[in-house]
Amino acid sequence: IGEVSAIALLIGGVFLIVRRVISWHIPVSFLIGVVFLSGIFWLMNPDQCADPIFHLLAGGVFLSAFYVATDMPSSPTTPIGMLTYGFLCGVVTMVIRQWGAWDDGAFYSVFLICMLTPLLDKIKPKAYGR
């Protein structure tokens, strides 16, 4: 399947979320990060930048969001850490696509943001009353 069939990757990812094999936090925030930054780029310059739907369906975004970024040993364990991790992966994917030398930065973004996992695991809400 690889990067070719986005619908098959999406169905498989939803299946993993429904079966509670992976949490929804990372894939959803990854996709939101891609849509957020690609939407900004597209609104600023629609002649040179593709729309957010193109960026979601092109390359390894679904593969990275559902299968690579959710790798348990290398992803954060706290919900806020997972949301931040996924969003940063999506944003870095778009930065690499826009200004980098590679056309698809989804895998590279996951590898780069994995270095922040220990720091993201330290983000915890304050205890009530303190």
XYZ file of C-alpha atoms in Angstrom:
130
model
C 0.000 0.000 0.000
C 2.700 2.490 1.001
C 1.885 6.105 0.225
C -0.349 5.367 -2.754
C -3.721 4.518 -1.242
C -4.686 7.265 1.193
C -8.158 5.800 1.759
C -6.719 2.403 2.742
C -4.270 4.073 5.126
C -7.085 6.151 6.608
C -9.331 3.097 7.079
C -6.474 1.189 8.712
C -5.668 4.121 10.985
C -9.287 4.522 12.082
C -9.409 0.767 12.723
C -6.360 1.053 14.998
C -7.958 3.945 16.886
C -11.285 2.121 17.293
C -9.490 -1.020 18.529
C -7.501 1.222 20.934
C -4.177 0.055 19.577
C -3.173 3.702 19.123
C -4.495 6.886 20.688
C -6.298 9.437 18.530
C -4.210 12.339 19.863
C -1.140 12.027 17.637
C -2.774 11.310 14.248
C -5.469 13.957 14.627
C -3.076 16.669 15.808
C -0.581 15.688 13.068
C -3.252 16.163 10.399
C -4.405 19.422 12.025
C -0.809 20.701 11.951
C -0.511 19.907 8.240
C -3.870 21.521 7.421
C -3.127 24.551 9.613
C 0.207 25.491 8.078
C -0.655 24.470 4.513
C -3.853 26.528 4.823
C -1.847 29.565 5.871
C 0.579 29.070 2.975
C -2.290 28.579 0.532
C -4.189 31.662 1.737
C -1.058 33.809 1.511
C -0.095 32.664 -1.990
C -2.600 30.364 -3.748
C -0.712 30.574 -7.054
C 2.441 28.907 -5.737
C 1.142 26.770 -2.851
C -1.188 23.807 -3.107
C -4.375 23.633 -1.045
C -4.522 21.713 2.273
C -6.387 18.738 0.760
C -3.520 18.183 -1.669
C -1.004 18.223 1.181
C -3.060 15.726 3.170
C -3.341 13.293 0.284
C 0.140 13.727 -1.210
C 3.147 11.864 0.070
C 3.387 10.010 3.322
C 1.217 12.181 5.565
C -1.358 9.483 6.398
C 1.332 6.821 6.665
C 3.356 8.997 9.033
C 0.381 10.221 11.057
C -1.182 6.827 11.744
C 1.724 4.396 11.646
C 5.115 6.093 12.080
C 4.398 8.886 14.579
C 2.366 6.605 16.859
C 5.263 4.221 17.470
C 4.956 3.653 21.213
C 8.641 3.646 22.256
C 9.362 6.946 20.529
C 6.156 8.939 21.126
C 5.057 10.810 24.265
C 2.784 9.154 26.812
C 0.843 12.112 28.211
C -2.199 13.431 26.292
C -0.899 17.014 26.106
C 2.503 15.693 25.043
C 0.882 13.598 22.309
C -1.133 16.560 21.020
C 1.933 18.798 20.974
C 4.060 16.075 19.357
C 1.549 15.441 16.585
C 0.982 19.129 15.888
C 4.717 19.827 15.731
C 5.189 16.870 13.372
C 2.537 18.306 11.054
C 4.009 21.801 11.162
C 7.566 20.576 10.545
C 6.268 18.434 7.666
C 4.934 21.556 5.992
C 8.086 23.565 6.725
C 10.196 20.849 5.085
C 7.821 20.653 2.120
C 7.770 24.417 1.643
C 11.413 25.336 2.163
C 13.327 22.064 2.303
C 15.141 20.110 -0.353
C 12.758 17.120 -0.092
C 9.279 17.042 -1.539
C 7.905 14.998 1.346
C 9.047 15.819 4.839
C 6.580 13.682 6.786
C 9.056 10.992 7.811
C 11.846 13.455 8.519
C 9.556 15.545 10.702
C 8.679 12.529 12.842
C 12.348 11.669 13.254
C 13.201 15.254 14.213
C 10.343 15.704 16.688
C 11.086 12.309 18.288
C 14.084 14.013 19.877
C 11.661 16.187 21.862
C 9.744 13.235 23.344
C 11.478 13.315 26.764
C 10.712 17.034 27.066
C 7.111 16.611 25.907
C 6.551 13.877 28.495
C 7.394 16.392 31.219
C 4.437 18.612 30.289
C 1.834 17.907 32.930
C -1.088 19.959 34.207
C -0.696 21.627 37.566
C -2.305 19.821 40.467
C -5.577 21.414 41.526
C -5.114 23.811 44.435
C -1.389 24.404 43.983
